[in-house]
Coordinates of C-alpha atoms and ligand atoms in Angstrom, one line a residue:
M11 CA 46.5 138.0 108.6
L12 CA 48.0 134.5 109.0
I13 CA 47.1 133.6 105.4
T14 CA 48.7 136.8 104.1
M15 CA 51.9 136.3 106.2
L16 CA 52.2 132.6 105.0
I17 CA 51.9 133.6 101.4
E18 CA 54.3 136.5 101.7
E19 CA 56.9 134.2 103.2
H20 CA 56.4 131.3 100.7
P21 CA 55.2 132.8 97.4
T22 CA 55.1 129.4 95.7
M23 CA 53.6 127.4 98.5
P24 CA 50.7 125.1 97.5
F25 CA 47.1 126.1 98.2
P26 CA 46.7 126.4 102.0
A27 CA 43.8 124.0 102.4
D28 CA 44.2 124.1 106.2
A29 CA 43.2 127.7 106.2
L30 CA 39.8 126.9 104.6
F31 CA 36.5 127.4 106.4
R32 CA 33.7 124.8 105.8
I33 CA 32.0 127.3 103.6
T34 CA 33.7 129.2 100.8
L35 CA 31.7 132.2 99.5
G36 CA 30.5 131.8 95.9
T37 CA 30.4 135.1 94.0
V38 CA 28.5 134.5 90.7
Q39 CA 25.5 136.1 92.4
F40 CA 27.6 139.3 92.9
G41 CA 28.3 139.9 89.2
M42 CA 25.1 139.0 87.3
P43 CA 21.5 138.0 87.7
Y44 CA 21.7 134.4 88.6
G45 CA 19.6 131.3 89.2
K46 CA 17.5 129.0 87.1
A47 CA 15.3 127.9 90.1
R48 CA 14.7 131.5 91.1
R49 CA 16.4 134.5 89.6
T50 CA 18.1 137.0 92.0
Q51 CA 19.7 140.4 91.1
P52 CA 23.2 141.2 92.3
P53 CA 23.3 143.2 95.6
G54 CA 24.0 146.9 95.4
D55 CA 27.4 148.3 96.4
H56 CA 26.6 148.7 100.1
G57 CA 24.9 145.4 100.2
L58 CA 27.9 143.7 98.7
V59 CA 30.3 145.3 101.2
D60 CA 28.0 144.2 104.0
I61 CA 27.9 140.6 102.8
L62 CA 31.7 140.4 102.3
D63 CA 32.4 142.0 105.7
A64 CA 30.0 139.7 107.4
A65 CA 31.5 136.7 105.7
M66 CA 35.0 137.7 106.9
R67 CA 33.7 138.3 110.5
A68 CA 32.1 134.9 110.4
G69 CA 35.4 133.2 109.6
I70 CA 35.0 132.6 105.9
T71 CA 38.5 132.6 104.4
C72 CA 38.0 132.0 100.7
L73 CA 36.0 133.6 97.8
D74 CA 35.3 131.6 94.6
T75 CA 35.0 133.9 91.5
A76 CA 35.5 133.8 87.8
R77 CA 36.3 136.0 84.8
N78 CA 32.9 135.0 83.4
Y79 CA 30.8 136.1 86.4
G80 CA 29.8 139.5 85.0
D81 CA 31.6 142.2 86.9
A82 CA 32.1 140.1 90.1
E83 CA 35.9 140.2 90.0
T84 CA 35.9 144.0 89.6
R85 CA 33.4 144.4 92.4
I86 CA 35.4 142.1 94.7
G87 CA 38.5 144.0 93.8
G88 CA 37.0 147.2 94.9
W89 CA 36.2 145.7 98.3
L90 CA 39.6 143.9 98.6
A91 CA 41.5 147.1 98.2
A92 CA 40.1 148.3 101.5
S93 CA 40.1 145.0 103.4
E94 CA 42.6 143.4 105.6
P95 CA 43.3 140.6 106.1
K96 CA 42.5 139.4 102.6
P97 CA 40.8 136.1 102.0
L98 CA 42.1 133.5 99.6
I99 CA 40.9 134.1 96.1
V100 CA 40.1 131.4 93.5
S101 CA 39.2 132.5 90.0
K102 CA 38.6 130.8 86.7
L103 CA 39.9 130.8 83.2
P104 CA 37.1 131.4 80.7
P105 CA 36.4 128.7 78.1
I106 CA 39.1 128.7 75.5
D107 CA 37.6 129.3 72.1
I108 CA 40.8 130.0 70.0
G109 CA 43.4 128.0 68.1
D110 CA 46.1 125.9 69.8
N111 CA 48.9 128.3 68.9
D112 CA 47.4 131.2 70.7
I113 CA 46.7 129.4 74.0
P114 CA 49.7 130.4 76.0
D115 CA 49.2 134.1 75.2
H116 CA 45.5 133.8 75.8
I117 CA 46.0 132.3 79.3
E118 CA 48.5 135.0 80.2
K119 CA 46.1 137.7 79.1
C120 CA 43.1 136.2 80.9
L121 CA 45.1 135.8 84.1
T122 CA 46.4 139.4 83.9
T123 CA 42.8 140.6 83.3
S124 CA 41.6 138.7 86.4
L125 CA 44.5 139.9 88.5
T126 CA 44.0 143.5 87.4
A127 CA 40.2 143.4 88.1
L128 CA 40.8 142.0 91.5
G129 CA 43.8 144.4 92.3
L130 CA 46.0 141.4 93.1
E131 CA 49.5 140.3 92.0
R132 CA 48.7 136.6 92.7
L133 CA 45.6 134.3 92.7
D134 CA 45.6 131.6 95.4
G135 CA 43.9 129.2 93.0
Y136 CA 43.1 129.3 89.2
L137 CA 40.6 126.8 87.8
I138 CA 39.9 125.9 84.2
H139 CA 36.2 126.8 83.9
R140 CA 35.4 124.3 81.1
A141 CA 37.0 121.0 82.1
P142 CA 38.0 119.7 78.6
D143 CA 40.1 122.8 78.1
L144 CA 42.6 121.4 80.6
H145 CA 43.7 118.8 78.0
R146 CA 44.3 121.3 75.1
P147 CA 47.9 121.7 74.1
G148 CA 49.9 124.2 76.1
V149 CA 47.3 124.7 78.9
V150 CA 49.0 122.8 81.7
A151 CA 52.5 124.2 80.7
S152 CA 51.1 127.7 80.8
L153 CA 49.5 127.1 84.2
Q154 CA 52.7 125.6 85.6
H155 CA 54.6 128.5 84.3
A156 CA 52.2 130.9 86.1
V157 CA 52.7 128.9 89.4
E158 CA 56.5 129.2 89.0
A159 CA 56.2 132.9 88.3
G160 CA 54.3 133.3 91.5
R161 CA 51.2 134.6 89.7
I162 CA 49.0 131.7 90.9
G163 CA 49.4 129.5 94.0
A164 CA 47.8 126.4 92.5
F165 CA 45.8 125.4 89.4
G166 CA 42.9 123.0 88.9
V167 CA 39.7 122.4 87.2
S168 CA 35.9 122.9 87.6
V169 CA 34.1 119.7 86.6
Y170 CA 30.5 118.6 86.0
E171 CA 31.0 114.8 85.5
P172 CA 33.0 112.2 87.4
Q173 CA 34.8 111.2 84.2
Q174 CA 36.1 114.8 83.8
L175 CA 37.6 114.5 87.3
A176 CA 39.1 111.1 86.5
D177 CA 40.8 112.6 83.4
A178 CA 42.0 115.6 85.4
L179 CA 43.6 113.5 88.1
A180 CA 46.0 112.2 85.4
V181 CA 47.4 115.7 84.8
P182 CA 50.6 116.4 86.7
G183 CA 50.5 119.4 89.0
M184 CA 46.8 119.5 89.6
G185 CA 46.1 121.1 93.0
L186 CA 42.4 122.0 93.1
V187 CA 39.1 120.8 91.9
Q188 CA 35.6 122.1 92.1
L189 CA 32.7 119.7 91.6
P190 CA 28.9 119.6 92.0
A191 CA 27.5 117.7 95.0
S192 CA 24.3 117.8 97.0
L193 CA 22.1 115.5 99.0
L194 CA 20.4 114.7 95.7
D195 CA 23.6 114.3 93.7
Q196 CA 26.0 111.9 95.2
R197 CA 27.8 110.8 92.0
F198 CA 31.2 112.0 93.0
A199 CA 31.0 110.7 96.5
D200 CA 29.9 107.3 95.2
S201 CA 32.7 107.3 92.5
G202 CA 35.6 107.0 94.9
L203 CA 37.2 109.9 93.1
I204 CA 37.1 112.3 96.1
E205 CA 39.2 109.8 98.1
R206 CA 41.6 109.7 95.1
C207 CA 41.9 113.5 95.3
A208 CA 42.8 113.3 99.0
E209 CA 45.4 110.7 98.2
Q210 CA 46.9 112.9 95.5
G211 CA 46.8 116.0 97.6
V212 CA 44.2 117.7 95.4
V213 CA 42.0 120.1 97.4
V214 CA 38.2 119.5 96.8
F215 CA 35.7 122.3 96.7
A216 CA 32.0 121.2 96.3
R217 CA 29.4 123.5 94.8
S218 CA 25.7 123.4 94.2
L219 CA 25.0 122.1 97.8
F220 CA 21.5 123.8 97.5
L221 CA 21.1 123.0 93.8
Q222 CA 21.1 126.7 92.9
G223 CA 18.7 127.2 95.8
A224 CA 16.1 124.8 94.4
L225 CA 16.6 122.5 97.4
L226 CA 15.5 125.2 99.8
L227 CA 12.5 126.5 97.9
P228 CA 9.0 126.0 99.3
D229 CA 7.0 123.5 97.2
D230 CA 4.8 126.2 95.6
E231 CA 7.9 128.0 94.3
L232 CA 9.5 125.0 92.6
P233 CA 9.8 125.6 88.9
E234 CA 7.8 123.2 86.8
H235 CA 10.8 121.3 85.5
L236 CA 11.8 120.4 89.1
L237 CA 8.3 119.2 90.2
P238 CA 9.5 115.5 90.0
I239 CA 11.8 116.1 92.9
K240 CA 9.0 117.5 95.1
P241 CA 8.1 114.2 96.9
T242 CA 11.8 113.6 97.7
L243 CA 12.2 117.2 99.1
S244 CA 9.2 116.6 101.2
R245 CA 10.6 113.4 102.7
L246 CA 13.9 115.1 103.3
R247 CA 12.2 117.9 105.1
G248 CA 10.4 115.3 107.2
L249 CA 13.7 113.6 108.1
A250 CA 15.3 116.9 108.9
S251 CA 12.5 117.8 111.2
E252 CA 12.5 114.4 113.0
S253 CA 16.2 114.8 113.5
G254 CA 15.8 118.2 115.0
C255 CA 17.5 120.2 112.3
G256 CA 16.4 122.1 109.2
L257 CA 16.7 121.1 105.6
Q258 CA 19.6 123.6 105.2
S259 CA 21.6 121.8 107.9
L260 CA 20.9 118.4 106.3
A261 CA 21.9 119.7 102.9
L262 CA 25.1 121.1 104.2
A263 CA 25.9 117.8 106.1
G264 CA 25.0 115.8 103.0
V265 CA 28.1 117.2 101.3
L266 CA 30.4 118.6 104.0
L267 CA 30.6 115.3 105.9
T268 CA 31.9 113.6 102.8
P269 CA 35.5 112.7 103.6
G270 CA 37.8 114.6 101.4
V271 CA 35.5 117.6 100.7
E272 CA 37.5 120.6 102.1
S273 CA 34.9 123.3 101.7
G274 CA 31.5 123.9 100.2
V275 CA 31.2 126.9 97.7
I276 CA 27.8 128.5 98.5
G277 CA 26.3 131.4 96.8
I278 CA 24.0 133.8 98.6
A279 CA 21.8 136.7 97.6
N280 CA 21.9 138.7 100.8
C281 CA 23.2 138.9 104.4
D282 CA 20.2 137.1 105.8
E283 CA 21.0 134.0 103.7
L284 CA 24.6 134.1 104.9
E285 CA 23.5 134.2 108.6
E286 CA 21.0 131.4 108.0
N287 CA 23.7 129.2 106.4
L288 CA 26.2 129.9 109.1
A289 CA 23.5 129.0 111.7
A290 CA 22.7 125.9 109.8
L291 CA 26.3 124.9 109.9
Q292 CA 26.1 124.8 113.7
S293 CA 23.3 122.3 113.7
M294 CA 24.3 119.8 111.1
P295 CA 23.1 116.2 111.8
G296 CA 25.6 113.3 112.0
N297 CA 26.5 110.6 109.5
A298 CA 23.6 108.3 110.5
V299 CA 21.0 110.9 109.5
V300 CA 22.9 111.8 106.3
E301 CA 23.0 108.1 105.3
Q302 CA 19.1 108.0 105.7
A303 CA 18.9 111.2 103.6
R304 CA 21.1 109.7 100.9
R305 CA 18.9 106.7 100.6
I306 CA 15.8 108.9 100.3
A307 CA 17.4 111.1 97.7
S308 CA 18.9 108.4 95.5
G309 CA 17.8 107.7 92.0
I310 CA 16.9 111.2 90.9
P311 CA 17.4 111.4 87.1
P312 CA 20.7 113.2 86.2
H313 CA 19.0 115.8 83.9
L314 CA 17.2 117.1 87.0
L315 CA 20.5 117.6 88.8
D316 CA 22.4 119.5 86.2
P317 CA 21.4 123.2 86.0
R318 CA 23.0 123.4 82.5
R319 CA 20.2 121.1 81.3
W320 CA 17.4 123.1 83.0
P321 CA 15.3 125.4 80.8
A322 CA 16.3 129.1 80.8
F323 CA 14.6 131.1 83.5
G324 CA 11.3 132.8 82.6
Ligands
NAP27 N1 32.5 126.1 88.4 C1 31.3 126.3 87.9 O1 31.0 125.9 86.8 C2 30.2 126.9 88.8 C3 28.9 126.8 88.3 C4 27.9 127.4 89.2 C5 28.3 128.0 90.3 N2 29.6 128.1 90.7 C6 30.0 128.7 92.0 O2 29.3 128.1 93.0 C7 28.6 129.1 93.8 C8 27.4 128.5 94.3 O3 26.4 128.5 93.2 P1 25.5 127.2 93.0 O4 24.8 127.4 91.7 O5 26.2 126.0 93.2 O6 24.3 127.5 94.0 P2 24.1 126.9 95.5 O7 25.2 127.3 96.4 O8 23.7 125.5 95.4 O9 22.8 127.8 95.8 C9 22.9 129.2 95.9 C10 21.5 129.8 95.9 O10 20.8 129.2 97.0 C11 20.0 130.2 97.5 N3 20.3 130.3 99.0 C12 21.5 130.3 99.6 N4 21.3 130.4 100.9 C13 20.0 130.4 101.1 C14 19.2 130.4 102.3 N5 19.8 130.5 103.5 N6 17.9 130.3 102.2 C15 17.3 130.3 101.0 N7 18.0 130.2 99.8 C16 19.3 130.3 99.9 C17 20.3 131.5 96.9 O11 19.3 131.7 95.8 P3 17.9 132.3 96.0 O12 17.8 133.1 97.3 O13 17.7 133.2 94.8 O14 16.9 131.2 96.0 C18 21.6 131.3 96.2 O15 21.8 132.0 95.0 C19 28.5 130.3 92.9 O16 28.4 131.5 93.5 C20 29.8 130.2 92.1 O17 30.8 130.8 92.8 C21 30.6 127.5 90.0

């Protein structure tokens, strides 16, 4: 309710980072079969409503979605129509594969399509899904125009590499970023760029805290291409158990305790996973254990940490 009231009173206010919960609900799993470590099917309609209702009851205040997540926006829109208070919604502009002259119209159309699917007049956040698109002619001006028109609260970018974030931070008006981070992937934390985001007032969402779920898989379910990380996972499990927490709690702490990370975008396949993650949040270890975990997890080759470079499932 508070979020809705604030937005109604200040239609052009920046993204309300103070309203974020430590976990933001990722939604690609709601719109399409997902996962290169293990493939899950989207929940059915009742299952989806159960997950979203449970997430709201637990205090989650933001959903991360995208035009490219199958029918996730439409399914979320169906649920949003009947739910109050409404969470913050961040969606993403699909990759721009058209000529420069058509970009402003294209952005306008994509934004309208997302808003219509979600049944909203305004998105709280709108991210460029493919980071280099941010630098194409007319993109920033179109996004700023959408902010001024009250169609989006803030714009930003989803990145895979620290250099993409460094480039994005030079763009005026950037309000949000989503970046990959996990116990095994500390590139952004080590780069100093997350602190720079905080200094510039850019809200940082981290995703892939569980490396598409691979970090939580039992050893005998790890796909072949991820077998090289098995010894590291085993040592991390040992550390978690010595520290009186589970690997999930350690994985959450490994990212959420990074100064400047406002919220972790976590995807789930069902209500049980949501409950487990919320419970894990309550027993996160402190910084000393996280430091030990980071030392154990350092040095994993980057190709093992980037799901885009993993072989297709099956
Ligand atoms: N901007 C981008 O380019 C981009 C790219 C990818 C994702 N995203 C966003 O980020 C969100 C998160 O996706 P991600 O790829 O980063 O994945 P993630 O959050 O690292 O892992 C999610 C997967 O972990 C597994 N999981 C979650 N909780 C679990 C539990 N308690 N026990 C066991 N397994 C559990 C589930 O898969 P299983 O149960 O099948 O193992 C789930 O699909 C997505 O929903 C999407 O919103 C954005």
